[in-house]
Tab-separated table of C-alpha atoms in Angstrom:
chain	number	residue	atom	x	y	z
A	16	MET	CA	96.764	89.116	113.129
A	17	ALA	CA	94.974	90.480	110.169
A	18	ARG	CA	97.035	93.607	110.132
A	19	ALA	CA	100.190	91.556	110.509
A	20	ARG	CA	99.265	89.761	107.289
A	21	VAL	CA	98.854	93.119	105.532
A	22	PHE	CA	102.216	94.265	106.980
A	23	THR	CA	103.938	91.025	105.906
A	24	SER	CA	102.668	91.466	102.362
A	25	LEU	CA	103.887	95.010	102.125
A	26	CYS	CA	107.298	93.897	103.253
A	27	VAL	CA	107.516	91.392	100.377
A	28	LEU	CA	105.983	94.013	97.930
A	29	VAL	CA	108.516	96.679	98.882
A	30	PHE	CA	111.269	94.164	98.138
A	31	PHE	CA	110.207	93.855	94.576
A	32	VAL	CA	109.397	97.637	94.329
A	33	ASN	CA	112.987	98.584	95.359
A	34	LEU	CA	114.604	95.818	93.267
A	35	ALA	CA	112.884	97.333	90.206
A	36	ARG	CA	114.687	100.589	90.789
A	37	ILE	CA	118.140	98.886	91.255
A	38	VAL	CA	118.107	95.940	88.899
A	39	PHE	CA	119.048	98.117	85.822
A	40	ALA	CA	122.391	99.148	87.048
A	41	PRO	CA	124.000	95.667	87.035
A	42	LEU	CA	122.509	94.953	83.587
A	43	LEU	CA	123.994	98.022	81.696
A	44	GLY	CA	126.769	96.006	80.213
A	45	VAL	CA	124.275	93.535	78.907
A	46	PHE	CA	122.112	96.294	77.324
A	47	ILE	CA	125.128	97.833	75.608
A	48	ASP	CA	125.790	94.436	73.948
A	49	GLU	CA	122.149	93.572	73.341
A	50	PHE	CA	120.959	96.814	71.882
A	51	GLY	CA	124.165	98.140	70.479
A	52	ILE	CA	124.034	101.411	72.429
A	53	GLY	CA	126.637	103.543	74.204
A	54	GLU	CA	127.327	104.174	77.877
A	55	ALA	CA	125.382	107.440	77.795
A	56	THR	CA	122.176	105.819	76.499
A	57	ALA	CA	122.625	102.804	78.864
A	58	GLY	CA	122.988	105.256	81.844
A	59	LEU	CA	119.772	107.022	80.673
A	60	ILE	CA	117.858	103.746	81.265
A	61	VAL	CA	118.846	103.858	84.900
A	62	THR	CA	118.197	107.559	85.162
A	63	LEU	CA	114.672	107.024	83.747
A	64	ALA	CA	113.886	104.483	86.573
A	65	TRP	CA	114.838	107.055	89.165
A	66	ILE	CA	113.131	110.055	87.360
A	67	GLY	CA	110.087	107.684	87.242
A	68	SER	CA	110.366	107.104	91.058
A	69	ALA	CA	110.350	110.856	91.702
A	70	ALA	CA	107.771	112.015	89.253
A	71	PRO	CA	104.485	110.708	90.643
A	72	ARG	CA	105.071	111.505	94.344
A	73	LEU	CA	103.203	114.848	94.403
A	74	PRO	CA	100.302	113.530	92.288
A	75	THR	CA	100.093	110.549	94.472
A	76	GLY	CA	99.706	112.825	97.454
A	77	TRP	CA	96.704	114.402	95.809
A	78	ILE	CA	95.211	111.063	94.961
A	79	LEU	CA	95.571	109.885	98.615
A	80	THR	CA	93.168	112.690	99.467
A	81	LYS	CA	90.528	110.955	97.272
A	82	VAL	CA	91.319	107.238	97.468
A	83	PRO	CA	92.087	104.924	100.388
A	84	ARG	CA	95.807	104.296	100.851
A	85	HIS	CA	95.721	100.573	100.462
A	86	HIS	CA	93.886	100.990	96.996
A	87	VAL	CA	96.867	103.179	95.824
A	88	VAL	CA	99.397	100.703	97.233
A	89	ILE	CA	97.716	97.892	95.286
A	90	SER	CA	97.691	100.046	92.091
A	91	SER	CA	101.499	100.472	92.542
A	92	GLY	CA	101.935	96.713	92.530
A	93	SER	CA	99.912	96.422	89.404
A	94	ILE	CA	101.875	99.092	87.674
A	95	LEU	CA	105.056	97.236	88.636
A	96	ALA	CA	103.928	93.900	87.426
A	97	ILE	CA	102.736	95.315	84.026
A	98	SER	CA	105.743	97.617	83.377
A	99	SER	CA	108.253	94.903	84.329
A	100	ALA	CA	106.587	92.559	81.840
A	101	ILE	CA	106.943	95.332	79.200
A	102	ALA	CA	110.652	95.759	79.920
A	103	ALA	CA	111.216	92.024	79.897
A	104	MET	CA	109.667	91.917	76.276
A	105	ALA	CA	111.606	94.834	75.080
A	106	THR	CA	112.972	94.545	71.564
A	107	THR	CA	114.323	98.127	71.156
A	108	VAL	CA	116.023	100.340	73.706
A	109	GLU	CA	113.081	102.783	73.549
A	110	HIS	CA	110.705	99.925	74.489
A	111	LEU	CA	113.016	99.116	77.397
A	112	MET	CA	113.142	102.752	78.529
A	113	VAL	CA	109.389	102.989	78.679
A	114	GLY	CA	109.303	99.916	80.883
A	115	ALA	CA	112.097	101.257	83.222
A	116	PHE	CA	110.350	104.523	83.548
A	117	PHE	CA	107.048	103.020	84.630
A	118	MET	CA	108.761	100.624	86.956
A	119	GLY	CA	110.220	103.764	88.632
A	120	ILE	CA	106.801	105.215	88.715
A	121	ALA	CA	105.458	102.124	90.591
A	122	SER	CA	108.111	102.813	93.284
A	123	GLY	CA	107.139	106.439	93.656
A	124	VAL	CA	103.489	105.630	94.036
A	125	TYR	CA	104.178	102.850	96.482
A	126	PHE	CA	106.339	104.682	98.872
A	127	VAL	CA	104.144	107.785	99.211
A	128	SER	CA	101.146	105.607	99.892
A	129	ALA	CA	102.491	102.684	101.855
A	130	ASN	CA	104.597	104.642	104.377
A	131	PRO	CA	101.618	106.604	105.800
A	132	LEU	CA	99.475	103.421	105.637
A	133	LEU	CA	102.078	101.575	107.702
A	134	SER	CA	102.174	104.363	110.237
A	135	GLU	CA	98.449	104.177	110.709
A	136	LEU	CA	98.391	100.357	110.933
A	137	TYR	CA	100.727	100.490	113.869
A	138	PRO	CA	100.553	104.056	115.213
A	139	GLU	CA	102.018	103.007	118.634
A	140	ARG	CA	105.432	101.696	117.050
A	141	ILE	CA	105.999	103.580	113.813
A	142	GLY	CA	109.678	103.408	114.144
A	143	ARG	CA	109.939	99.659	114.380
A	144	VAL	CA	107.474	99.138	111.591
A	145	MET	CA	109.282	101.597	109.234
A	146	GLY	CA	112.638	99.917	110.220
A	147	ILE	CA	111.446	96.351	109.395
A	148	HIS	CA	109.798	97.640	106.259
A	149	GLY	CA	113.037	99.576	105.235
A	150	ALA	CA	115.119	96.462	105.999
A	151	ALA	CA	113.006	94.472	103.506
A	152	SER	CA	113.588	97.134	100.957
A	153	GLN	CA	117.348	97.213	101.631
A	154	ILE	CA	117.629	93.468	101.114
A	155	ALA	CA	116.805	94.101	97.418
A	156	ALA	CA	119.876	96.473	97.227
A	157	VAL	CA	122.061	93.803	98.605
A	158	VAL	CA	120.852	90.944	96.394
A	159	ALA	CA	120.387	92.946	93.142
A	160	ALA	CA	123.878	92.179	91.755
A	161	PRO	CA	123.994	88.349	92.485
A	162	PHE	CA	120.296	88.075	91.492
A	163	VAL	CA	121.164	89.580	88.049
A	164	ALA	CA	124.340	87.425	87.747
A	165	LEU	CA	122.347	84.270	88.308
A	166	SER	CA	119.662	85.209	85.823
A	167	LEU	CA	122.426	85.764	83.074
A	168	PHE	CA	123.036	81.971	83.158
A	169	VAL	CA	119.575	81.822	81.468
A	170	ASP	CA	118.694	85.103	79.923
A	171	TRP	CA	118.844	88.723	81.273
A	172	ARG	CA	115.070	89.031	80.642
A	173	LEU	CA	114.563	86.447	83.470
A	174	SER	CA	115.353	88.961	86.069
A	175	LEU	CA	112.685	91.278	84.809
A	176	TRP	CA	110.146	88.382	84.460
A	177	ALA	CA	110.860	87.416	87.970
A	178	ILE	CA	110.027	90.913	89.224
A	179	ALA	CA	106.837	90.955	87.171
A	180	VAL	CA	105.599	87.618	88.413
A	181	GLY	CA	106.594	88.269	91.933
A	182	ALA	CA	104.896	91.633	91.974
A	183	ALA	CA	101.741	90.185	90.507
A	184	VAL	CA	101.510	87.426	93.026
A	185	ILE	CA	102.139	89.573	96.085
A	186	THR	CA	99.889	92.335	94.781
A	187	ILE	CA	96.919	89.871	94.478
A	188	TYR	CA	97.785	88.572	98.000
A	189	THR	CA	97.861	92.088	99.442
A	190	TRP	CA	94.389	92.795	97.839
A	191	LEU	CA	93.014	89.622	99.395
A	192	VAL	CA	94.293	90.278	102.888
A	193	ALA	CA	93.272	93.952	102.726
A	194	ARG	CA	89.793	93.020	101.824
A	195	ALA	CA	89.725	90.754	104.917
A	196	THR	CA	91.140	93.400	107.212
A	197	GLU	CA	89.623	96.493	108.864
A	198	MET	CA	91.930	99.135	107.478
A	199	PRO	CA	92.701	102.368	109.482
A	200	SER	CA	90.462	105.327	108.885
A	201	ALA	CA	92.976	107.965	110.014
A	202	GLY	CA	93.548	109.030	106.270
A	203	GLN	CA	89.903	109.983	105.705
A	204	ALA	CA	90.473	113.220	107.505
A	205	ASP	CA	93.130	114.299	104.987
A	206	ARG	CA	91.073	115.756	102.117
A	207	ASN	CA	92.672	118.962	101.059
A	208	PHE	CA	96.125	118.371	99.491
A	209	VAL	CA	97.366	122.045	99.036
A	210	ALA	CA	95.890	123.166	102.359
A	211	GLY	CA	97.353	120.172	104.304
A	212	ALA	CA	100.800	120.478	102.830
A	213	LEU	CA	100.905	124.343	103.381
A	214	SER	CA	99.772	124.032	107.059
A	215	GLU	CA	102.787	121.857	107.752
A	216	TRP	CA	105.368	123.914	105.864
A	217	ARG	CA	107.603	124.436	108.974
A	218	LEU	CA	107.800	120.711	109.805
A	219	ILE	CA	108.546	119.933	106.084
A	220	ALA	CA	111.265	122.501	105.987
A	221	THR	CA	112.833	121.341	109.286
A	222	ALA	CA	113.044	117.754	108.054
A	223	LEU	CA	114.536	118.926	104.778
A	224	ALA	CA	116.979	121.108	106.565
A	225	ILE	CA	118.110	118.314	108.899
A	226	VAL	CA	118.410	115.468	106.313
A	227	GLY	CA	118.262	117.114	102.811
A	228	PHE	CA	122.013	117.942	102.549
A	229	ALA	CA	122.886	114.626	104.199
A	230	VAL	CA	121.334	112.547	101.472
A	231	PHE	CA	122.769	115.053	98.942
A	232	VAL	CA	126.196	114.033	100.181
A	233	TRP	CA	125.370	110.416	100.490
A	234	GLN	CA	124.210	110.102	96.875
A	235	GLY	CA	127.370	111.539	95.597
A	236	LEU	CA	129.381	109.315	97.919
A	237	PHE	CA	127.832	105.949	97.148
A	238	ASN	CA	127.430	106.498	93.376
A	239	PHE	CA	131.155	107.150	93.196
A	240	TYR	CA	132.146	104.871	95.932
A	241	GLU	CA	133.710	102.085	93.745
A	242	LEU	CA	135.637	104.654	91.580
A	243	TYR	CA	136.830	106.467	94.799
A	244	MET	CA	138.037	103.134	96.210
A	245	ILE	CA	139.944	102.377	92.962
A	246	GLN	CA	141.378	105.746	92.171
A	247	SER	CA	142.017	107.253	95.600
A	248	LYS	CA	142.517	104.212	97.821
A	249	GLY	CA	144.330	101.949	95.186
A	250	LEU	CA	142.037	98.972	95.614
A	251	SER	CA	141.268	96.398	92.883
A	252	ASP	CA	137.929	96.419	91.035
A	253	ARG	CA	136.808	93.376	93.086
A	254	ALA	CA	137.881	94.892	96.367
A	255	ALA	CA	136.121	98.166	95.545
A	256	GLY	CA	133.008	96.311	94.714
A	257	LEU	CA	133.132	94.490	97.993
A	258	MET	CA	133.328	97.848	99.961
A	259	LEU	CA	130.084	99.015	98.270
A	260	THR	CA	128.452	95.677	98.998
A	261	ILE	CA	129.493	96.113	102.652
A	262	VAL	CA	127.949	99.645	102.778
A	263	PHE	CA	124.654	98.316	101.411
A	264	ALA	CA	124.624	95.118	103.507
A	265	THR	CA	125.001	97.058	106.750
A	266	GLY	CA	121.859	98.981	105.734
A	267	VAL	CA	119.734	95.910	106.540
A	268	PRO	CA	120.350	95.951	110.398
A	269	ALA	CA	120.627	99.741	110.267
A	270	PHE	CA	117.067	100.048	109.105
A	271	TYR	CA	115.821	97.881	111.808
A	272	PHE	CA	117.783	99.351	114.642
A	273	GLY	CA	117.389	102.909	113.356
A	274	GLY	CA	113.589	102.577	113.298
A	275	ASP	CA	113.543	101.054	116.840
A	276	PHE	CA	115.778	103.873	118.266
A	277	ALA	CA	113.415	106.391	116.585
A	278	ASP	CA	110.562	105.175	118.827
A	279	ARG	CA	112.651	105.523	122.005
A	280	LEU	CA	114.708	108.728	121.519
A	281	PRO	CA	113.829	112.427	121.096
A	282	LYS	CA	113.305	112.680	117.487
A	283	VAL	CA	115.204	115.866	116.483
A	284	PRO	CA	118.252	115.342	118.539
A	285	TYR	CA	118.425	111.764	117.245
A	286	LEU	CA	118.324	112.890	113.616
A	287	LEU	CA	120.916	115.574	114.223
A	288	GLY	CA	123.141	112.913	116.065
A	289	ILE	CA	122.891	110.589	113.030
A	290	VAL	CA	123.775	113.305	110.529
A	291	GLY	CA	126.617	114.474	112.745
A	292	VAL	CA	128.100	110.988	113.072
A	293	PHE	CA	127.698	110.469	109.299
A	294	ALA	CA	129.615	113.791	108.663
A	295	VAL	CA	132.540	112.602	110.976
A	296	SER	CA	132.575	109.110	109.341
A	297	VAL	CA	132.938	110.592	105.870
A	298	ILE	CA	135.960	112.751	107.060
A	299	VAL	CA	137.481	109.597	108.588
A	300	LEU	CA	136.801	107.731	105.329
A	301	THR	CA	139.029	110.180	103.484
A	302	MET	CA	141.815	109.607	106.029
A	303	VAL	CA	141.996	105.848	106.069
A	304	GLU	CA	144.266	103.929	103.814
A	305	SER	CA	144.581	100.368	105.022
A	306	LEU	CA	142.234	97.605	103.733
A	307	LEU	CA	141.061	96.689	107.216
A	308	GLY	CA	140.364	100.320	107.990
A	309	LEU	CA	138.355	100.777	104.844
A	310	ILE	CA	136.222	97.771	105.723
A	311	VAL	CA	135.564	99.186	109.205
A	312	ILE	CA	134.678	102.608	108.177
A	313	SER	CA	132.580	101.317	105.298
A	314	VAL	CA	130.580	99.349	107.844
A	315	ILE	CA	130.168	102.558	109.978
A	316	VAL	CA	129.265	104.829	107.062
A	317	GLY	CA	126.629	102.308	105.693
A	318	PHE	CA	125.079	101.681	109.036
A	319	VAL	CA	124.859	105.333	110.097
A	320	ILE	CA	123.439	106.712	106.865
A	321	HIS	CA	120.758	103.922	106.503
A	322	SER	CA	119.605	104.457	109.993
A	323	LEU	CA	118.728	108.075	108.951
A	324	PHE	CA	115.850	106.832	106.557
A	325	PRO	CA	113.524	105.175	109.054
A	326	ALA	CA	114.383	107.988	111.564
A	327	VAL	CA	113.227	110.757	109.307
A	328	ASP	CA	110.104	108.720	108.180
A	329	THR	CA	109.223	108.166	111.855
A	330	PHE	CA	109.804	111.935	112.654
A	331	MET	CA	107.369	112.926	109.850
A	332	LEU	CA	104.810	110.334	110.088
A	333	ASP	CA	104.501	110.335	113.790
A	334	THR	CA	104.503	114.196	114.152
A	335	LEU	CA	101.952	114.924	111.299
A	336	PRO	CA	98.334	114.811	112.358
A	337	ASP	CA	95.776	112.452	110.561
A	338	SER	CA	94.314	115.482	108.770
A	339	THR	CA	97.637	116.254	106.826
A	340	ARG	CA	99.844	113.271	107.006
A	341	GLY	CA	99.306	112.015	103.528
A	342	SER	CA	99.587	115.310	101.845
A	343	ALA	CA	102.417	116.741	103.844
A	344	TYR	CA	104.415	113.454	103.572
A	345	ALA	CA	104.031	113.445	99.788
A	346	VAL	CA	105.505	116.969	99.530
A	347	PHE	CA	108.310	116.109	101.833
A	348	SER	CA	109.144	112.821	99.922
A	349	SER	CA	108.987	114.506	96.516
A	350	LEU	CA	111.356	117.360	97.548
A	351	TRP	CA	113.657	114.861	99.455
A	352	MET	CA	113.967	112.712	96.331
A	353	ALA	CA	114.845	115.736	94.243
A	354	THR	CA	117.562	116.774	96.627
A	355	GLN	CA	119.096	113.254	96.550
A	356	ALA	CA	119.083	113.194	92.787
A	357	LEU	CA	121.473	116.262	92.585
A	358	GLY	CA	124.223	114.764	94.681
A	359	SER	CA	125.863	112.563	91.959
A	360	SER	CA	126.017	115.281	89.300
A	361	ALA	CA	127.524	117.666	91.791
A	362	VAL	CA	130.288	115.298	92.703
A	363	GLY	CA	130.947	114.487	89.051
A	364	THR	CA	131.021	118.135	88.138
A	365	LEU	CA	133.568	119.026	90.953
A	366	VAL	CA	135.746	116.092	90.119
A	367	GLU	CA	135.834	116.994	86.395
A	368	GLN	CA	136.804	120.541	87.455
A	369	GLY	CA	139.949	119.171	89.063
A	370	TYR	CA	139.103	118.534	92.725
A	371	THR	CA	139.936	115.215	94.143
A	372	TYR	CA	137.461	112.811	95.623
A	373	ASP	CA	138.962	113.496	99.112
A	374	GLU	CA	138.506	117.184	98.683
A	375	VAL	CA	135.000	116.910	97.562
A	376	PHE	CA	133.871	114.532	100.197
A	377	THR	CA	135.627	116.380	102.931
A	378	GLY	CA	134.213	119.701	101.941
A	379	GLY	CA	130.648	118.145	101.892
A	380	ALA	CA	131.121	116.484	105.355
A	381	LEU	CA	132.508	119.828	106.783
A	382	LEU	CA	129.430	121.716	105.446
A	383	LEU	CA	127.225	119.086	106.916
A	384	GLY	CA	128.940	119.447	110.340
A	385	VAL	CA	128.403	123.257	110.298
A	386	LEU	CA	124.721	122.741	109.435
A	387	VAL	CA	124.324	120.253	112.337
A	388	VAL	CA	125.862	122.674	114.751
A	389	VAL	CA	123.562	125.530	113.552
A	390	LEU	CA	120.465	123.337	113.757
A	391	THR	CA	121.487	121.987	117.194
A	392	VAL	CA	121.634	125.623	118.484
A	393	LEU	CA	118.193	126.326	116.962
A	394	ASP	CA	116.794	123.172	118.607
A	395	ARG	CA	118.209	123.999	122.002
A	396	ALA	CA	116.612	127.405	121.643
A	397	GLY	CA	113.260	125.989	120.802
A	398	ARG	CA	113.080	127.281	117.251
A	399	LEU	CA	112.508	123.972	115.559
A	400	PRO	CA	109.187	122.283	115.531
A	401	THR	CA	108.885	118.734	117.357
């Protein structure tokens, strides 16, 4: 029961952590009017939140070799509460950027410390736990836009104050329940960050080979999804926004079921299957033209890609031993985040060079399919670690 309370508190905290990374995108128009800035400067605010999420992952891995995981999780909640308040009080765009960057840092610290902690709280059902936790995070992606829209009836700062207060309350609660709970001691064996990460290089490389290019393609796809629907499929702005909402909404059940299946199925074939189906679904997406067809394929794309995240976390956290779990997972998470970040710029660059969205997405999906075939052959030959 005590561990269940810790788990529940983390599911609430991750909602605010992920909301903090996403909340700035629907506020960009407000920032342009409020601070008299251009689109490029406004976009930099969002970029800083995501750079902040990537920046602390390696240092956090080192900290986890010195400090208990739950202490680091609680510190991430504290950072989030303080930085959200700073952003809410911003009077200049520079002030706002500082708040956004540290809100991103809070998320990076959180995910690198909380995911190993969750796997050690429930070592016998890592997939299900990661799936439920991921679903709680994904709910933030679904509600971010309507949440901001409601706050604008009062003031845009209300959305950031809500994150600050919510993060502060749940962080205090997490601290209280963690004090009353016997926390897992598995992480105590992980005391050498560099040696731990290097000893698991084959597993890290395998995971990145399987999922790295998939999330690269995904980042480019979802960041241009609305524009793609408008320019290539001829949808209205509202209909295009609905398609993106569908993609994110299907992620909630996808996290749950994706994690549950990760506990039941062979991990490497399961991951390769997800990536393969994602590649096929992207190709089908480029061929579909009808509104009903676009709704159906958006559901499929969203469900498949979001099921990948708990699956790969389960693969890493269940396979890594206690002595290297925190260190190796931090390195994997950092490299994976960097891989994702490049997808949008790659798509934008190719489109500017004259390629159509259909050509770019089809090319990415075909390369992904070839990669899946190669990795499947290697797996059947026993060349991939399991």
